PDB file of C-alpha atoms in Angstrom:
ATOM      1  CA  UNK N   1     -36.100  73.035-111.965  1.00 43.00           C
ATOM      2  CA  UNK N   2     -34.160  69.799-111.818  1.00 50.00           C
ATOM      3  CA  UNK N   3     -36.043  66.875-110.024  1.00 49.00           C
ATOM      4  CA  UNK N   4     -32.856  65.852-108.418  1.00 53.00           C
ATOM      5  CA  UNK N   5     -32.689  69.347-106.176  1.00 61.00           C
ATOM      6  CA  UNK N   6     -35.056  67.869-103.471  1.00 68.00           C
ATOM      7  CA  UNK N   7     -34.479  63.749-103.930  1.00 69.00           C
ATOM      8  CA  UNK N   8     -31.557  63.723-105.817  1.00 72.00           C
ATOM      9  CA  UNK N   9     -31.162  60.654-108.831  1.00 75.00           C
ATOM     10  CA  UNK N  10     -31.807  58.451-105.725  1.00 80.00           C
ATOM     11  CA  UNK N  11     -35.892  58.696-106.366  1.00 83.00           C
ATOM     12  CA  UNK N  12     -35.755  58.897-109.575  1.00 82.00           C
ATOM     13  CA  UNK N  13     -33.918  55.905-109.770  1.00 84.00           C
ATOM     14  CA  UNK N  14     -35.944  53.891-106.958  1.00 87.00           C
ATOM     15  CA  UNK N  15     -39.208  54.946-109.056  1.00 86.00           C
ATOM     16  CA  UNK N  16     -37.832  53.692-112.229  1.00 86.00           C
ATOM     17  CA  UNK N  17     -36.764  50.117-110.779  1.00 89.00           C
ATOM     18  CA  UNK N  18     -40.302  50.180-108.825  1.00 90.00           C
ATOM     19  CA  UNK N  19     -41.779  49.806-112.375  1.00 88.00           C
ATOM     20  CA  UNK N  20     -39.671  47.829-113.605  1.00 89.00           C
ATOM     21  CA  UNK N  21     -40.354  45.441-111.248  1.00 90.00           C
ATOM     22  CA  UNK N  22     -44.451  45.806-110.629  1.00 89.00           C
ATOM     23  CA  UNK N  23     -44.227  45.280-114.537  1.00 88.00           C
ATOM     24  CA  UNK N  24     -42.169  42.201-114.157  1.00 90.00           C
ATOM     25  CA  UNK N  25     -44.832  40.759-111.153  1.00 92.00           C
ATOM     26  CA  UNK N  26     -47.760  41.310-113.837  1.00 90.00           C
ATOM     27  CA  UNK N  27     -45.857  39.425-116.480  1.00 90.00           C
ATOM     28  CA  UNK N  28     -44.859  36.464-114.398  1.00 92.00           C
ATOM     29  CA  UNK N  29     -48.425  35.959-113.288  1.00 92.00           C
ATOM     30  CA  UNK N  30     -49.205  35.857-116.537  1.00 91.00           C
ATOM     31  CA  UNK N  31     -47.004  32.855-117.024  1.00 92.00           C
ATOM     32  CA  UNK N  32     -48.468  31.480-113.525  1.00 93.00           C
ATOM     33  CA  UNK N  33     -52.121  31.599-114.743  1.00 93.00           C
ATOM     34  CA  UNK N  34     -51.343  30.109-118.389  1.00 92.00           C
ATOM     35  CA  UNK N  35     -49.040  27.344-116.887  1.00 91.00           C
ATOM     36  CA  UNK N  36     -51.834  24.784-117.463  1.00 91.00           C
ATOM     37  CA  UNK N  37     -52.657  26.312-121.229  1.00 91.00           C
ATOM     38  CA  UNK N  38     -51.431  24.019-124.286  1.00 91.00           C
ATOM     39  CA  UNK N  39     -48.487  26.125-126.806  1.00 89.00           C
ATOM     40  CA  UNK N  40     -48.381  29.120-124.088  1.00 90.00           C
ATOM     41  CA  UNK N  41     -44.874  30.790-124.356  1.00 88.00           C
ATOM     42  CA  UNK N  42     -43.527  31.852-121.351  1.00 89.00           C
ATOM     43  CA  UNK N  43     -42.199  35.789-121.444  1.00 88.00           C
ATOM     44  CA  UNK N  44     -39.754  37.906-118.599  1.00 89.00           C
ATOM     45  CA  UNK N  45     -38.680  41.134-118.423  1.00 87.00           C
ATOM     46  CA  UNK N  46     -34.718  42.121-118.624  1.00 84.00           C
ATOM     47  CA  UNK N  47     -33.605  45.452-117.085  1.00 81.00           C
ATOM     48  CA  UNK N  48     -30.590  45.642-115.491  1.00 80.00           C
ATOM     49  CA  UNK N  49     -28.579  45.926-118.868  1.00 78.00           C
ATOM     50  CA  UNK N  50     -30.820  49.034-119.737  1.00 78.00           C
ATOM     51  CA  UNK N  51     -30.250  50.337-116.186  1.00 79.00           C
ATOM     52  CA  UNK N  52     -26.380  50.438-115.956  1.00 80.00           C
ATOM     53  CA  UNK N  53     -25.922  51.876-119.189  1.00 78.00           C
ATOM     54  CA  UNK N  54     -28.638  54.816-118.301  1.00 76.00           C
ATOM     55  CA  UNK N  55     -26.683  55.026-114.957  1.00 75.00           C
ATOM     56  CA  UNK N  56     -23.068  55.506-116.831  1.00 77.00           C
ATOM     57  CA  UNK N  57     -24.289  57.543-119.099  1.00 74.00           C
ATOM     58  CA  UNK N  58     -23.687  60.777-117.788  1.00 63.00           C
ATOM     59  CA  UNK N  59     -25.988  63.886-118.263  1.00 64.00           C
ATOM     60  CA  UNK N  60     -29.804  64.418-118.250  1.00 65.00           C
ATOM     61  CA  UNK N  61     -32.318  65.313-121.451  1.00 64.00           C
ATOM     62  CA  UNK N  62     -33.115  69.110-121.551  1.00 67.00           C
ATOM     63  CA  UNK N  63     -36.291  70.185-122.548  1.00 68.00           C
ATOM     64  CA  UNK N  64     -35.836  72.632-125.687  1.00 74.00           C
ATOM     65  CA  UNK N  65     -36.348  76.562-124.768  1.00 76.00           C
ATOM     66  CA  UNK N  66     -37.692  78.660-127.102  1.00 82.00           C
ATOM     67  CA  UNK N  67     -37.136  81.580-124.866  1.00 81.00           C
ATOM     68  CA  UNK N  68     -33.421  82.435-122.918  1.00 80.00           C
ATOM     69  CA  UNK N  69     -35.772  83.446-120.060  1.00 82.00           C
ATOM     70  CA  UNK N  70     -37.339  80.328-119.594  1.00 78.00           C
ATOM     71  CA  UNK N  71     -36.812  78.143-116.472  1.00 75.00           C
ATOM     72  CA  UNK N  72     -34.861  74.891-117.429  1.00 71.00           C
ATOM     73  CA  UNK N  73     -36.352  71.664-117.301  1.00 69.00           C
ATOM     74  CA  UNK N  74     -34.624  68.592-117.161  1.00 68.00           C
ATOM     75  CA  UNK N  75     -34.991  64.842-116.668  1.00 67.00           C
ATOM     76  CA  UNK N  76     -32.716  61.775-115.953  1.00 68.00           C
ATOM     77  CA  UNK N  77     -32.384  60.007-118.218  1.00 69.00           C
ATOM     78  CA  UNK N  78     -33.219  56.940-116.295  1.00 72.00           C
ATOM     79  CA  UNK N  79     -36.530  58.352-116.618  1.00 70.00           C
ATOM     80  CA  UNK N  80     -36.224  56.916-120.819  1.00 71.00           C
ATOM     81  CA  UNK N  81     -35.321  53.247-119.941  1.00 75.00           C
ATOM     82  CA  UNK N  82     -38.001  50.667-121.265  1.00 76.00           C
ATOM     83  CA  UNK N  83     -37.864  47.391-120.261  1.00 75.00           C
ATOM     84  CA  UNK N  84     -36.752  44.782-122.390  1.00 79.00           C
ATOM     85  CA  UNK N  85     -39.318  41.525-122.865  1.00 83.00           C
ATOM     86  CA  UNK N  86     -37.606  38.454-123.665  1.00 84.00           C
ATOM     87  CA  UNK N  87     -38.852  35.007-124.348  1.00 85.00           C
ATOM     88  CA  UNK N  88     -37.764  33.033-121.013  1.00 79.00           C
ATOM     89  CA  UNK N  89     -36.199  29.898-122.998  1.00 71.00           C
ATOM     90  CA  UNK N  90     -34.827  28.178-119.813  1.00 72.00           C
ATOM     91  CA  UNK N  91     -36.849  25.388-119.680  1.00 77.00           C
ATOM     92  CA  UNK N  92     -37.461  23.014-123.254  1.00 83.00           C
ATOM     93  CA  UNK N  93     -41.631  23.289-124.493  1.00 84.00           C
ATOM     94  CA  UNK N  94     -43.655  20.464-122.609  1.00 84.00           C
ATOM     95  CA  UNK N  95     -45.340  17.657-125.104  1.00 86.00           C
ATOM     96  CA  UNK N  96     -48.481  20.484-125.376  1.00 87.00           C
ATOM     97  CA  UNK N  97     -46.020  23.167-126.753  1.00 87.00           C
ATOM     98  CA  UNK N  98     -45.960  24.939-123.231  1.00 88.00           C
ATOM     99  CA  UNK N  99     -42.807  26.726-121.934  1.00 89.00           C
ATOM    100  CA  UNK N 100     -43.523  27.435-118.471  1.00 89.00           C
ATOM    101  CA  UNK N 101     -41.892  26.046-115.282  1.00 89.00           C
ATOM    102  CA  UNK N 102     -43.986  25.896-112.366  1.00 89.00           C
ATOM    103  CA  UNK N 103     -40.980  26.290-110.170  1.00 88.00           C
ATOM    104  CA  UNK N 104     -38.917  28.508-112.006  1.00 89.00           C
ATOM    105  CA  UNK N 105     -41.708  30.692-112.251  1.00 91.00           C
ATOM    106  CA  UNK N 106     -43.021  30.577-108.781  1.00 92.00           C
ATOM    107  CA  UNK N 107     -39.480  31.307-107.756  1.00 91.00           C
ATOM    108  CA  UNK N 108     -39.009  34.299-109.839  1.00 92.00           C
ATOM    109  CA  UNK N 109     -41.941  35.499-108.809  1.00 92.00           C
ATOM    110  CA  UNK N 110     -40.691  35.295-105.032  1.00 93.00           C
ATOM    111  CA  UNK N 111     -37.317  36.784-105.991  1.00 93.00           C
ATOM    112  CA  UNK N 112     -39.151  39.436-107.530  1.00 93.00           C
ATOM    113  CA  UNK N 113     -41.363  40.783-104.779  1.00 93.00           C
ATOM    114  CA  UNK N 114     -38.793  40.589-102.452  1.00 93.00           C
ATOM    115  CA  UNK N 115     -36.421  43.017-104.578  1.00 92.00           C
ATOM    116  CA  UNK N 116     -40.101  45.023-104.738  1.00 93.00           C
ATOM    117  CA  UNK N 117     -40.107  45.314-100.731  1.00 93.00           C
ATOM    118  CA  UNK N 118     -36.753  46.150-100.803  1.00 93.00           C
ATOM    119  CA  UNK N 119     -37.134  48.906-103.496  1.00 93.00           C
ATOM    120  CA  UNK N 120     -39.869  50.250-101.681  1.00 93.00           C
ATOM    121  CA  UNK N 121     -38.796  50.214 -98.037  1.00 92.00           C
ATOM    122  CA  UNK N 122     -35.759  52.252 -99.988  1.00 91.00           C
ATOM    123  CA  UNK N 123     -38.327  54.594-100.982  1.00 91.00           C
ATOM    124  CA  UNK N 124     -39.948  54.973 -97.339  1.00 91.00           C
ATOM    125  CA  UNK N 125     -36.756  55.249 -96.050  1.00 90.00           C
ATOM    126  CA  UNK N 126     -35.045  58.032 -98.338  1.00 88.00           C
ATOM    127  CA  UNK N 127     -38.812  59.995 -97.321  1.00 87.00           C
ATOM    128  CA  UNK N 128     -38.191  59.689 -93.450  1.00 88.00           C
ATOM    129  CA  UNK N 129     -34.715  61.097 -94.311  1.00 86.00           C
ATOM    130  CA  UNK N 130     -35.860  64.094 -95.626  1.00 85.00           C
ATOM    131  CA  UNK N 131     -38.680  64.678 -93.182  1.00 86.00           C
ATOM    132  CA  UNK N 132     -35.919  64.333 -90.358  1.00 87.00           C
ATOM    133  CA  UNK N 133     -33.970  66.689 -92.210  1.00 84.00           C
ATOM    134  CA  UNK N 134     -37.146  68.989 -92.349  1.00 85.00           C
ATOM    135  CA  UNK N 135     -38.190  68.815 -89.308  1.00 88.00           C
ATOM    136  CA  UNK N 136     -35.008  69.450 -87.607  1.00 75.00           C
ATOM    137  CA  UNK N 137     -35.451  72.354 -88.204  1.00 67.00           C
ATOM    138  CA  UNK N 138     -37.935  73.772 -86.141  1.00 62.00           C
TER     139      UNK N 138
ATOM    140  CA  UNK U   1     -49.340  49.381-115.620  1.00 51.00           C
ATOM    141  CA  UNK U   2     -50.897  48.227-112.168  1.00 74.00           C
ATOM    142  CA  UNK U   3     -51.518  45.605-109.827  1.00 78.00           C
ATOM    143  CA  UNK U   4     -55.021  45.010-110.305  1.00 83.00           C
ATOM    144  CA  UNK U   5     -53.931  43.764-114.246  1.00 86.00           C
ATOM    145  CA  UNK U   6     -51.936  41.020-112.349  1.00 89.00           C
ATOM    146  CA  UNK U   7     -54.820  40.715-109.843  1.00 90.00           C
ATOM    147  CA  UNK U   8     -56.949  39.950-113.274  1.00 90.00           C
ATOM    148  CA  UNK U   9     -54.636  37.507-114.607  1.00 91.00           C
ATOM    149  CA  UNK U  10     -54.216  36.288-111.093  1.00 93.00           C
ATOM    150  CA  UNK U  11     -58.052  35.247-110.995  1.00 92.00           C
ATOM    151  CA  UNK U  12     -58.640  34.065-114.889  1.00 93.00           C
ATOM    152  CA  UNK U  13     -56.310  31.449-113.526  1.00 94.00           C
ATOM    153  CA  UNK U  14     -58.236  30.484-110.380  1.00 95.00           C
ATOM    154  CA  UNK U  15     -61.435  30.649-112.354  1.00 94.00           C
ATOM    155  CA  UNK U  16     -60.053  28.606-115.018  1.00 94.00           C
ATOM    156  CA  UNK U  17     -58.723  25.647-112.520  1.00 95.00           C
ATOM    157  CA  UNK U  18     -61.909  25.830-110.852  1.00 95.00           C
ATOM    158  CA  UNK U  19     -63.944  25.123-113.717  1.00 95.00           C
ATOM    159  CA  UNK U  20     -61.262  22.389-114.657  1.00 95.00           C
ATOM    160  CA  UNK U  21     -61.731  21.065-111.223  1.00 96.00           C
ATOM    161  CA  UNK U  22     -65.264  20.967-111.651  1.00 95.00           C
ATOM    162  CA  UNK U  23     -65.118  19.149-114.940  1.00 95.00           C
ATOM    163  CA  UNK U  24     -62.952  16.350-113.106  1.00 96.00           C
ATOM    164  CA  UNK U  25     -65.683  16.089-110.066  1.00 95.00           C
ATOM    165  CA  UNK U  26     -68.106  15.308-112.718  1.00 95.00           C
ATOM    166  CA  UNK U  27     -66.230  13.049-114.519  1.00 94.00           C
ATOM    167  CA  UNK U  28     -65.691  11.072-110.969  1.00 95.00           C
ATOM    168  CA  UNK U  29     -68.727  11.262-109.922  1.00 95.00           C
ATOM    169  CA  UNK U  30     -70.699  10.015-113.091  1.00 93.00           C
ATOM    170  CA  UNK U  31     -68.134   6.828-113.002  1.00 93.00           C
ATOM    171  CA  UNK U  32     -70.993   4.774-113.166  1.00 91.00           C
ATOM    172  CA  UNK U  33     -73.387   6.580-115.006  1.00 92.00           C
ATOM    173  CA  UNK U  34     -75.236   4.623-117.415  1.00 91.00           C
ATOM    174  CA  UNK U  35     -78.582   7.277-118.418  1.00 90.00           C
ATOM    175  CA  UNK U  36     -77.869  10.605-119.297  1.00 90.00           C
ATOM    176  CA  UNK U  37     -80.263  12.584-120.583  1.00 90.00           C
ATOM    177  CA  UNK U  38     -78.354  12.345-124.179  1.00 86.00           C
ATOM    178  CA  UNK U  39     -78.877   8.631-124.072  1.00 84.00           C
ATOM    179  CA  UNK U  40     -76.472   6.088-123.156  1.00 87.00           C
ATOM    180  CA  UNK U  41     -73.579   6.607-120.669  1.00 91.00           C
ATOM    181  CA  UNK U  42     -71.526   9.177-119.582  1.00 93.00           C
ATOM    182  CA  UNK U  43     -69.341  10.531-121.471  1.00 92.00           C
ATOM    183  CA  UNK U  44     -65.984  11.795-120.102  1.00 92.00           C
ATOM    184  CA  UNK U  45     -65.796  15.650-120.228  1.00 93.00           C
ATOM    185  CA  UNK U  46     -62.368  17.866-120.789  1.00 93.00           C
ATOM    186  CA  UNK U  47     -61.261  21.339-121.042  1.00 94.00           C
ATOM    187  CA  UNK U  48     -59.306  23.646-123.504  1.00 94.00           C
ATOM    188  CA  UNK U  49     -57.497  26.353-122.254  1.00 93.00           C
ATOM    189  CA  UNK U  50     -56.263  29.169-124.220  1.00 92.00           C
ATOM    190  CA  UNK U  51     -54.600  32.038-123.634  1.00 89.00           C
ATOM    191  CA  UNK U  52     -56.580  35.645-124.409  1.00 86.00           C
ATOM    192  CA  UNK U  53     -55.302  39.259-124.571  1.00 84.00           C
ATOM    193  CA  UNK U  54     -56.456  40.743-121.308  1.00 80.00           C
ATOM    194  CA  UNK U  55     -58.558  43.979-122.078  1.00 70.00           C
ATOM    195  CA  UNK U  56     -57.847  47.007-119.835  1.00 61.00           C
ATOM    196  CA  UNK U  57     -60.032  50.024-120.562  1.00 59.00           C
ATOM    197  CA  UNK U  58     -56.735  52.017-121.047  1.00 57.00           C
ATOM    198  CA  UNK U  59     -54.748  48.764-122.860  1.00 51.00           C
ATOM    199  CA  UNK U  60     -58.039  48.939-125.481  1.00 56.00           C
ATOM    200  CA  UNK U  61     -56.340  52.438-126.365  1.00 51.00           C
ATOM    201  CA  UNK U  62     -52.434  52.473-126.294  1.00 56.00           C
ATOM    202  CA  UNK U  63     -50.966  50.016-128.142  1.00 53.00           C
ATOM    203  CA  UNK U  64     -48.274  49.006-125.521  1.00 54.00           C
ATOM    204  CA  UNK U  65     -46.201  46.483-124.714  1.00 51.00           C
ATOM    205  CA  UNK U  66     -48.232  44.302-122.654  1.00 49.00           C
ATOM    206  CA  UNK U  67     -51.076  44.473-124.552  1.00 53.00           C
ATOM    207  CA  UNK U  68     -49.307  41.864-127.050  1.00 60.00           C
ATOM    208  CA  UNK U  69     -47.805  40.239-124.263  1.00 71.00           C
ATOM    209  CA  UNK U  70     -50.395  39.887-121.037  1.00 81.00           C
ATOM    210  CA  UNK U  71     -52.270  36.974-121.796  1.00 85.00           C
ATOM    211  CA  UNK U  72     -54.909  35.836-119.474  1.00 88.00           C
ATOM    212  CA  UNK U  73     -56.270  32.086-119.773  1.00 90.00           C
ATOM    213  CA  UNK U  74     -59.797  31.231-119.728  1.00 89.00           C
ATOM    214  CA  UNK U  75     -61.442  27.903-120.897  1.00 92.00           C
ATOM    215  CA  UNK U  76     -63.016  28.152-124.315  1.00 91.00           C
ATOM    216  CA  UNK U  77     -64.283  24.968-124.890  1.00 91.00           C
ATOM    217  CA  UNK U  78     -65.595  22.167-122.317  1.00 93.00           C
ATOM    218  CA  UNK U  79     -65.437  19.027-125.338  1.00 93.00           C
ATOM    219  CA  UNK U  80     -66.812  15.642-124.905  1.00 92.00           C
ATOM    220  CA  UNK U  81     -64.754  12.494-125.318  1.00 87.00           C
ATOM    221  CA  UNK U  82     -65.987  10.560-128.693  1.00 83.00           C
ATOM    222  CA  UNK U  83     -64.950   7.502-127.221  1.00 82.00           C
ATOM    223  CA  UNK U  84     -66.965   3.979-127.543  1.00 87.00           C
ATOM    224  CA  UNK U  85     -68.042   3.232-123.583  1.00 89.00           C
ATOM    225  CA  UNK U  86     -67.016   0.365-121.900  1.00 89.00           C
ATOM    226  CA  UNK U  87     -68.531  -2.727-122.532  1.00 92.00           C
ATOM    227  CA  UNK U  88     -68.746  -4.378-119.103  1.00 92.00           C
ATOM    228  CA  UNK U  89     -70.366  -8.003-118.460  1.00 93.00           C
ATOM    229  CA  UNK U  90     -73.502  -7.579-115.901  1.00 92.00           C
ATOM    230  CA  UNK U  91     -76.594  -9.740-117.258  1.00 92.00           C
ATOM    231  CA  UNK U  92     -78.446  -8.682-114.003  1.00 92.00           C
ATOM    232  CA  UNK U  93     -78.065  -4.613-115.126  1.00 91.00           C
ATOM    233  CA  UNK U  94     -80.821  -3.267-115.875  1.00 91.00           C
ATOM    234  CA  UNK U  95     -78.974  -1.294-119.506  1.00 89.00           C
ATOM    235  CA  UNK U  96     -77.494  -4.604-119.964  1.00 89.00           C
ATOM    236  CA  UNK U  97     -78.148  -5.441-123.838  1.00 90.00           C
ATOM    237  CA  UNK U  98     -79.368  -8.654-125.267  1.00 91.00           C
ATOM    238  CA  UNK U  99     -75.734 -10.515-124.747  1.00 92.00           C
ATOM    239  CA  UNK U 100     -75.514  -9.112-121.046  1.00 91.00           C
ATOM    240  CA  UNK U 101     -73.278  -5.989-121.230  1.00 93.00           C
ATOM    241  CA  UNK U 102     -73.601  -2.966-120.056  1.00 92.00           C
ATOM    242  CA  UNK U 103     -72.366   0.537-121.780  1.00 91.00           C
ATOM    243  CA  UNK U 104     -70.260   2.299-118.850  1.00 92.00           C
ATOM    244  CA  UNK U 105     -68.232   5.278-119.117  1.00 92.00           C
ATOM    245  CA  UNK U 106     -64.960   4.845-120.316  1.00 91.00           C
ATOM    246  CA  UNK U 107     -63.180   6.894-116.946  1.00 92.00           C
ATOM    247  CA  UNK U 108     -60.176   5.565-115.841  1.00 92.00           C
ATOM    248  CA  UNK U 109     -60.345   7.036-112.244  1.00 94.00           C
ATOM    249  CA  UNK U 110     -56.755   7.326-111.582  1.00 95.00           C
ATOM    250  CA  UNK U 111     -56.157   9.671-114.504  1.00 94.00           C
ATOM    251  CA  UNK U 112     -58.987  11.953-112.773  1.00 95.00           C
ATOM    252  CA  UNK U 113     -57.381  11.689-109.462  1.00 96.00           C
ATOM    253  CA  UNK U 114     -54.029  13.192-111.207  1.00 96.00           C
ATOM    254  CA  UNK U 115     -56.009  15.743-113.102  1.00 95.00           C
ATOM    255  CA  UNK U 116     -57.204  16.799-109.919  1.00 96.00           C
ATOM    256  CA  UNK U 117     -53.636  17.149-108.191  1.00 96.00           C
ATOM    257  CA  UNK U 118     -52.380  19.343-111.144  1.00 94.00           C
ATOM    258  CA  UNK U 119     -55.652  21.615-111.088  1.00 95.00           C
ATOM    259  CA  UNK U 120     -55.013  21.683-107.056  1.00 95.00           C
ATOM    260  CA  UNK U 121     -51.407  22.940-107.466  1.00 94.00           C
ATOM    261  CA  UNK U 122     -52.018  25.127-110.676  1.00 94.00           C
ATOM    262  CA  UNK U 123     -54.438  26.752-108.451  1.00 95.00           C
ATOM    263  CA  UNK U 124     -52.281  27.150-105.074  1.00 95.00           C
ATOM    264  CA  UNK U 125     -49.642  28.605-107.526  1.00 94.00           C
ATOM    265  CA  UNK U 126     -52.124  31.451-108.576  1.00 94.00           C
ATOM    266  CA  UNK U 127     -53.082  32.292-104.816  1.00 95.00           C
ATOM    267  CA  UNK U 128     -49.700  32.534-104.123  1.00 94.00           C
ATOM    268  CA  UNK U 129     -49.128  35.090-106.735  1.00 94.00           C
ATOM    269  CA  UNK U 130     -52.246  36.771-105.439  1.00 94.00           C
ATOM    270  CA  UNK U 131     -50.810  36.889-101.817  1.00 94.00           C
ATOM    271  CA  UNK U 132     -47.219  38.198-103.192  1.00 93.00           C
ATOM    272  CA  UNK U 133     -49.078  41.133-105.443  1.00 93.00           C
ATOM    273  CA  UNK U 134     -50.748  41.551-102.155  1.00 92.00           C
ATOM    274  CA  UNK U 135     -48.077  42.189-100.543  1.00 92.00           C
ATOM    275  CA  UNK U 136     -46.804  44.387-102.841  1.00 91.00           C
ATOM    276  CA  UNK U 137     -49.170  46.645-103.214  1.00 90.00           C
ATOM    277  CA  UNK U 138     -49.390  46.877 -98.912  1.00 90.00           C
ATOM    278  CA  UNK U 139     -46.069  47.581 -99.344  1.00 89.00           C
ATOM    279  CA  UNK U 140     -46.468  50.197-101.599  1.00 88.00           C
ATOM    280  CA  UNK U 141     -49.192  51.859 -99.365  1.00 87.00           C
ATOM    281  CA  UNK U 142     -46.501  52.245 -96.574  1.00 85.00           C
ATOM    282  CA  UNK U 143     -44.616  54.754 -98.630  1.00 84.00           C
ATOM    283  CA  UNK U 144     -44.239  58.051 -97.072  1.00 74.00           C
ATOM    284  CA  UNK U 145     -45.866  56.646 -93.721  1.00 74.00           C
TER     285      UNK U 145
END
């Protein structure tokens, strides 16, 4: 049974960019919390490459079937995307080696959680949608 | 991956400003210091940060990306400066040596002060990035509400 017949590639989608972007928070507190230690290299996370090529790519990954009479299983491929960690070079190393800028960082950061919010008030919303459409019903 | 990892890095930071911050207060504080109970004045006091692989029961076992590349900081090392004290003129002290100095600690007082605005803001940044994975994770918790 493919995922997509209750959420469609919506969720599966949402979920994927959800990680992404908890993943991205952890990493750019890391920076935040080493901002003060000498030679620290400051890391982020790119995605949205990944993401529109996994999006126009058409087609999902079938799971093999060993018998004709098994059910088919497939997956998005979205579902295969890794995130890509990159050495944030923006800012020149500090006289102590250190890479990290306070404000770059702390702005990210922001950016970041808001596009989190948004992802997941996406996700709360798409739910409500399909309990409407459920409960219409009755 | 979870929140609580960035909770974790979240707090080695405050933990590691506060110690920093308590290295400076007893830097300023023993300004005038001249007995310690290592003889002779007080010596100024710093510390080194480094950056360590944060350990996650799971991250122990899978060899994944952030276990190369989640670093938490934590202070290894509180050193002592090897610096000669300050020889200050005060024939009345009662340290003061045979010519009339006195041994104080070489602290120059407005160097602490700015230590102690960077470990100030280096530790509002990490409680902001608490509050935000906060609010992420309330966030999170209002799915399917």
């Amino acid at each position: 049974m493919a995922p997509e017949s209750l959420f469609g590639n919506t969720m599966v989608m949402l979920e994927t960019v959800l990680d992404f972007q908890s993943e991205r928070h952890t990493i750019l507190s890391t920076n935040v919390a080493n901002v003060d230690t000498p030679g620290y290299k400051g890391h982020d996370v790119r995605f949205a490459d990944e993401l529109k090529r996994a999006i126009d790519t058409e087609g999902t990954i079938s799971l093999k079937k060993t018998d004709e009479r098994h059910l088919p299983v497939e997956m998005s491929r979205l579902k295969e995307i890794e995130p890509r960690l990159v050495a944030s070079n923006d800012s020149p190393p500090r006289l102590d080696g250190n890479t990290v800028d306070l404000d770059k960082e702390m702005t990210k950061l922001a950016e970041n959680s808001l596009y989190y919010n948004v992802t997941a008030q996406l996700v709360s919303k798409k739910m409500r949608l399909l309990r409407t459409a459920i409960s219409e019903v009755r | 991956m979870d929140f609580l990892t960035a909770l974790k890095i979240s707090s080695s930071g405050l933990s590691a400003q506060r110690l920093r911050m308590d290295v400076i207060s007893s830097n300023l504080a023993n300004v005038n210091t001249t007995r310690t109970a290592e003889g002779g004045p007080y010596r100024r006091r710093d510390v080194v940060f480094a950056s360590q692989p944060v350990t996650t029961s799971f991250g122990e076992v899978l060899d994944s990306m952030e276990d190369r590349h989640l670093q938490q900081v934590e202070v290894v090392d509180i050193v002592v400066d090897g610096g000669n004290p300050k020889m200050v003129y005060d024939p009345r002290h009662p340290d003061a040596n045979a010519q009339g100095y006195v041994g104080m600690p070489d602290i120059n007082v407005i160097e602490e002060m700015v230590n102690v605005l960077s470990a100030t803001r280096s530790y509002e940044a990490n409680v902001a990035v608490v509050n935000a994975t906060k609010s992420m994770v309330n966030k999170t918790l209002e799915i399917g509400r």
